[in-house]
Amino acid sequence: MTTTTPHPPTAESTERVRALLSVVDTRRKRVDVTMTTLIWGAFALAMVPLVSLLWTVTSNGIGRISMDFLTLSMRNVFGGDPNGGIYHAIMGTLIITGLAAVISVPIGILTAIYLVEYGKGWLARSVTFFVDVMTGIPSIVAGLFAVALFTLVVGPGARFGFIGAVALSVLMIPVVVRSCEEMLKLVPNELREAAYALGVPKWLTVIKVVLRTSVAGLTTGVLLAVARVIGETAPLLVAVGVTDSINMNPFEGRMMTLPVFAYRQYSQGQAPCPAGASATCVPDIAIQNAWAAALVLIVIVLALNLVGRLVNRWFAPKLR
């Protein structure tokens, strides 16, 4: 058997290869430019309604924002009176949403851990099915469910903040489960296997490795769930009711929230002002209140997202 000794490349072949490598593929360049243009165009198109929404809310609501508006309630404020504020609605939103998060986050994360780490057989499939069904529940149904539940417990006519928190938790739990489940699935199995090889029990591996690795994604999932429910109006209107006074007790009395406040103010429309009362009566004050409440709600959601970013930076695993 004879072997052929490869000949060294000649200067001519080297130049030919160099020329081929330096030639620009015009088709690939056209495709690259076209796809880049389409992506940037889609991004700009998606930003148009967002920028329009932010501009509309800000331009219509910023003029009403003041220290009095943020620290006063609407108690004894009627008609076109420009006094009063949304302090009672802000506190109601924070209290009810906070209680809903306290109820939903542990249930949602534990359910996600079960589905990813332990779930097998018919029970896991049933849990997944019911989570999918709960994801599509209309918000008004969640409010009616909470009212019916507490009617059996405390009697008919009950309206207080905790009922609204339960209604929001019904909407929040499936979002937490779904988002956290996907985040837990992203944790590499090699990390789990390395912990098992060191003799670490599974429950401790879940706490120290899986949850620690996915804390940034879990935080994002929780914030998505909070953003999903913080603007709900129908279940809170049914379960909590409305009030113009400050109420900090979620277990007694009706409470006001920002979405319900904005809806109620906007539905009032123009206020009838008597002749000669232009200094003390503003016909469109209710519309201004609604836009200002919507702006404050957007700012609260933005603040929650900033807190989530900070949590991600503090608790995310450090890479060397």
Coordinates of C-alpha atoms in Angstrom, one line a residue:
M1 CA 0.0 0.0 0.0
T2 CA 1.5 3.3 -1.1
T3 CA 1.0 6.6 0.7
T4 CA 0.7 9.8 -1.0
T5 CA 2.7 12.7 0.4
P6 CA 0.6 15.9 0.4
H7 CA 2.1 18.7 -1.6
P8 CA 2.5 22.1 0.0
P9 CA 0.0 24.7 -1.2
T10 CA 1.2 26.8 -4.0
A11 CA 1.1 30.6 -4.1
E12 CA -1.7 30.4 -6.7
S13 CA -3.9 28.2 -4.6
T14 CA -3.4 30.3 -1.5
E15 CA -4.4 33.4 -3.4
R16 CA -7.5 31.7 -4.7
V17 CA -8.6 30.6 -1.3
R18 CA -7.9 34.0 0.1
A19 CA -10.0 35.6 -2.6
L20 CA -12.9 33.2 -2.0
L21 CA -12.8 34.0 1.8
S22 CA -12.8 37.7 1.1
V23 CA -15.7 37.7 -1.2
V24 CA -18.9 39.0 0.5
D25 CA -22.0 36.8 0.0
T26 CA -24.5 39.4 -1.2
R27 CA -27.5 37.2 -0.6
R28 CA -26.6 36.6 3.1
K29 CA -25.9 40.3 3.5
R30 CA -29.3 41.2 2.0
V31 CA -31.0 38.7 4.3
D32 CA -29.1 40.0 7.3
V33 CA -30.1 43.6 6.6
T34 CA -33.7 42.6 5.9
M35 CA -34.1 40.7 9.1
T36 CA -32.4 43.4 11.2
T37 CA -34.8 46.0 9.7
L38 CA -37.8 43.8 10.4
I39 CA -36.8 43.2 14.0
W40 CA -36.2 46.9 14.7
G41 CA -39.5 47.7 12.9
A42 CA -41.4 45.2 15.1
F43 CA -39.8 46.7 18.2
A44 CA -40.7 50.2 17.2
L45 CA -44.3 49.0 16.4
A46 CA -44.6 47.4 19.8
M47 CA -43.3 50.5 21.5
V48 CA -45.9 52.8 19.9
P49 CA -48.9 51.8 22.0
L50 CA -46.7 51.6 25.2
V51 CA -45.3 55.1 24.6
S52 CA -48.8 56.4 23.7
L53 CA -50.3 54.9 26.8
L54 CA -47.6 56.4 29.1
W55 CA -47.8 59.8 27.4
T56 CA -51.6 59.9 27.7
V57 CA -51.7 58.9 31.3
T58 CA -48.9 61.2 32.3
S59 CA -50.1 64.2 30.4
N60 CA -53.7 63.8 31.8
G61 CA -52.7 62.9 35.4
I62 CA -49.6 64.8 36.3
G63 CA -51.3 68.1 36.7
R64 CA -53.5 66.7 39.5
I65 CA -50.6 65.1 41.5
S66 CA -49.8 67.1 44.7
M67 CA -48.9 66.4 48.3
D68 CA -52.5 66.9 49.3
F69 CA -53.8 64.6 46.6
L70 CA -51.4 61.8 47.9
T71 CA -52.1 62.3 51.6
L72 CA -55.8 63.1 51.8
S73 CA -58.9 60.9 51.3
M74 CA -62.2 61.7 49.6
R75 CA -64.2 61.9 52.8
N76 CA -66.8 64.7 52.6
V77 CA -65.7 65.7 49.1
F78 CA -68.6 65.9 46.6
G79 CA -69.4 67.2 43.2
G80 CA -66.8 69.4 41.6
D81 CA -64.9 70.0 44.8
P82 CA -61.1 70.0 43.9
N83 CA -60.1 69.0 47.4
G84 CA -59.5 65.4 48.5
G85 CA -57.1 62.8 47.4
I86 CA -56.3 59.1 47.0
Y87 CA -54.4 58.2 50.2
H88 CA -57.2 55.8 51.2
A89 CA -57.0 54.1 47.8
I90 CA -53.2 53.8 47.8
M91 CA -53.2 52.2 51.2
G92 CA -56.1 49.9 50.3
T93 CA -54.2 48.7 47.1
L94 CA -51.0 48.1 49.0
I95 CA -52.7 46.2 51.9
I96 CA -55.0 44.0 49.8
T97 CA -52.3 43.2 47.2
G98 CA -49.8 42.5 50.0
L99 CA -52.2 40.1 51.6
A100 CA -52.8 38.4 48.3
A101 CA -49.1 38.0 47.7
V102 CA -48.7 36.5 51.3
I103 CA -51.4 33.9 50.4
S104 CA -50.3 33.2 46.8
V105 CA -46.5 33.2 46.8
P106 CA -45.9 30.3 49.3
I107 CA -48.7 28.2 47.7
G108 CA -47.5 28.9 44.2
I109 CA -43.8 28.2 44.8
L110 CA -44.5 25.0 46.8
T111 CA -46.8 23.8 44.0
A112 CA -44.1 24.6 41.4
I113 CA -41.5 22.7 43.5
Y114 CA -43.8 19.7 43.7
L115 CA -44.5 19.6 40.0
V116 CA -40.8 20.0 39.0
E117 CA -39.1 18.0 41.7
Y118 CA -41.6 15.4 43.0
G119 CA -44.7 15.3 40.9
K120 CA -45.4 12.1 39.1
G121 CA -48.5 10.2 38.0
W122 CA -52.1 11.2 38.0
L123 CA -51.8 13.7 40.9
A124 CA -49.2 15.8 39.1
R125 CA -51.2 15.7 35.9
S126 CA -54.3 16.8 37.8
V127 CA -52.6 19.7 39.5
T128 CA -51.2 20.8 36.1
F129 CA -54.7 20.6 34.6
F130 CA -56.4 22.6 37.4
V131 CA -53.6 25.2 37.2
D132 CA -54.2 25.7 33.5
V133 CA -58.0 25.9 34.2
M134 CA -57.4 28.6 36.9
T135 CA -55.3 30.6 34.6
G136 CA -58.3 31.3 32.4
I137 CA -60.8 32.1 35.1
P138 CA -62.4 35.5 34.6
S139 CA -61.6 38.0 37.4
I140 CA -65.3 38.6 38.2
V141 CA -65.7 34.8 38.9
A142 CA -62.8 35.0 41.4
G143 CA -64.6 37.9 43.2
L144 CA -67.9 36.0 43.3
F145 CA -66.2 32.9 44.6
A146 CA -64.6 34.9 47.5
V147 CA -67.9 36.6 48.3
A148 CA -69.7 33.2 48.3
L149 CA -67.0 31.6 50.5
F150 CA -67.1 34.3 53.1
T151 CA -70.9 34.5 53.0
L152 CA -70.8 30.9 54.3
V153 CA -68.2 31.8 57.0
V154 CA -69.3 35.2 58.3
G155 CA -72.8 35.6 56.8
P156 CA -74.3 37.6 53.9
G157 CA -73.3 41.2 53.2
A158 CA -69.7 40.9 54.3
R159 CA -67.4 43.3 52.5
F160 CA -63.8 43.8 53.8
G161 CA -60.3 43.8 52.5
F162 CA -59.3 40.2 53.2
I163 CA -62.1 39.0 50.9
G164 CA -60.6 41.0 48.1
A165 CA -57.1 39.5 48.9
V166 CA -58.6 36.0 48.7
A167 CA -60.2 36.9 45.3
L168 CA -56.9 38.2 44.0
S169 CA -55.0 35.2 45.3
V170 CA -57.3 33.0 43.1
L171 CA -56.0 34.9 40.1
M172 CA -52.4 35.1 41.3
I173 CA -51.7 31.5 42.3
P174 CA -51.8 30.0 38.8
V175 CA -49.5 32.8 37.4
V176 CA -47.0 32.2 40.2
V177 CA -47.1 28.4 39.7
R178 CA -46.6 28.6 35.9
S179 CA -43.8 31.2 36.0
C180 CA -41.9 29.6 38.9
E181 CA -42.3 26.1 37.4
E182 CA -40.6 27.3 34.2
M183 CA -37.8 28.9 36.2
L184 CA -37.2 25.8 38.2
K185 CA -37.0 23.7 35.0
L186 CA -34.1 26.0 33.8
V187 CA -31.9 24.9 36.7
P188 CA -29.3 22.4 35.2
N189 CA -29.7 18.8 36.4
E190 CA -25.9 18.7 36.8
L191 CA -26.3 20.9 39.9
R192 CA -28.8 18.5 41.5
E193 CA -26.7 15.5 40.6
A194 CA -23.6 17.1 42.1
A195 CA -25.4 17.8 45.4
Y196 CA -26.7 14.2 45.5
A197 CA -23.2 12.9 44.9
L198 CA -22.1 14.7 48.0
G199 CA -24.8 13.1 50.0
V200 CA -27.1 16.0 50.3
P201 CA -30.7 15.0 50.8
K202 CA -33.2 16.0 48.1
W203 CA -35.1 18.5 50.3
L204 CA -31.9 20.3 51.2
T205 CA -30.8 20.3 47.5
V206 CA -34.1 22.0 46.5
I207 CA -33.6 24.7 49.2
K208 CA -29.9 25.3 48.9
V209 CA -29.3 24.6 45.2
V210 CA -32.4 24.8 43.1
L211 CA -34.1 27.7 44.8
R212 CA -30.9 29.6 45.3
T213 CA -30.0 29.3 41.7
S214 CA -33.4 30.3 40.4
V215 CA -34.1 33.1 42.9
A216 CA -33.9 35.8 40.2
G217 CA -36.4 34.0 38.0
L218 CA -38.7 33.3 40.9
T219 CA -38.7 37.0 41.9
T220 CA -39.6 37.9 38.3
G221 CA -42.4 35.4 38.3
V222 CA -43.8 36.8 41.6
L223 CA -43.7 40.3 40.2
L224 CA -45.5 39.3 37.1
A225 CA -48.2 37.8 39.2
V226 CA -48.5 41.0 41.3
A227 CA -48.7 43.1 38.2
R228 CA -51.4 40.8 37.0
V229 CA -53.7 41.4 39.9
I230 CA -52.8 44.9 41.2
G231 CA -54.9 46.5 38.5
E232 CA -58.0 44.3 38.9
T233 CA -61.2 46.2 39.3
A234 CA -64.2 43.8 39.0
P235 CA -63.3 41.3 41.9
L236 CA -62.5 44.1 44.3
L237 CA -65.7 46.0 43.4
V238 CA -67.7 42.9 44.2
A239 CA -65.7 41.6 47.2
V240 CA -64.5 44.8 49.0
G241 CA -66.9 47.5 47.9
V242 CA -66.1 51.2 48.0
T243 CA -65.5 53.9 50.6
D244 CA -64.3 57.5 50.7
S245 CA -62.7 57.1 54.2
I246 CA -59.3 55.7 55.3
N247 CA -59.5 52.1 56.5
M248 CA -56.3 50.3 57.4
N249 CA -58.0 47.2 58.8
P250 CA -58.4 44.5 56.1
F251 CA -60.6 42.4 58.4
E252 CA -63.3 45.0 59.1
G253 CA -65.1 47.5 56.9
R254 CA -64.9 48.3 53.2
M255 CA -61.8 49.6 51.6
M256 CA -60.9 51.6 48.4
T257 CA -58.3 50.6 45.9
L258 CA -56.7 52.6 43.0
P259 CA -58.4 50.6 40.2
V260 CA -61.8 50.9 41.7
F261 CA -61.2 54.6 42.6
A262 CA -60.2 55.4 39.0
Y263 CA -63.3 53.5 37.6
R264 CA -65.6 55.2 40.0
Q265 CA -64.3 58.7 39.4
Y266 CA -64.2 58.3 35.6
S267 CA -67.8 57.0 35.6
Q268 CA -69.0 60.1 37.4
G269 CA -68.1 62.3 34.4
Q270 CA -68.6 66.0 34.5
A271 CA -69.9 67.6 37.7
P272 CA -72.7 70.2 37.5
C273 CA -71.3 73.5 38.8
P274 CA -73.6 76.4 39.7
A275 CA -73.0 79.7 38.0
G276 CA -70.4 81.9 39.6
A277 CA -68.7 79.0 41.4
S278 CA -65.8 78.5 39.0
A279 CA -63.3 79.1 41.8
T280 CA -64.6 76.4 44.1
C281 CA -66.0 73.9 41.5
V282 CA -64.1 72.1 38.7
P283 CA -66.4 70.4 36.3
D284 CA -63.9 67.7 35.2
I285 CA -62.3 67.1 38.6
A286 CA -63.5 63.5 38.7
I287 CA -61.8 62.8 35.3
Q288 CA -58.6 64.4 36.5
N289 CA -58.7 62.2 39.7
A290 CA -59.2 59.1 37.5
W291 CA -56.1 59.9 35.4
A292 CA -54.0 60.8 38.4
A293 CA -55.0 57.5 40.1
A294 CA -54.0 55.6 37.0
L295 CA -50.6 57.4 36.9
V296 CA -50.0 56.5 40.6
L297 CA -50.8 52.9 39.9
I298 CA -48.3 52.8 37.1
V299 CA -45.7 54.3 39.3
I300 CA -46.3 51.7 42.0
V301 CA -45.9 48.9 39.5
L302 CA -42.7 50.5 38.3
A303 CA -41.4 50.7 41.8
L304 CA -42.2 47.0 42.4
N305 CA -40.2 46.1 39.3
L306 CA -37.3 48.2 40.5
V307 CA -37.4 46.4 43.8
G308 CA -37.4 43.1 42.0
R309 CA -34.3 44.2 40.0
L310 CA -32.5 45.0 43.3
V311 CA -33.5 41.6 44.7
N312 CA -32.2 39.9 41.7
R313 CA -28.9 41.7 42.0
W314 CA -28.6 41.0 45.7
F315 CA -29.6 37.3 45.8
A316 CA -28.7 36.0 42.4
P317 CA -25.7 33.5 42.5
K318 CA -22.4 35.2 41.9
L319 CA -20.5 33.9 38.9
R320 CA -16.7 33.8 39.1

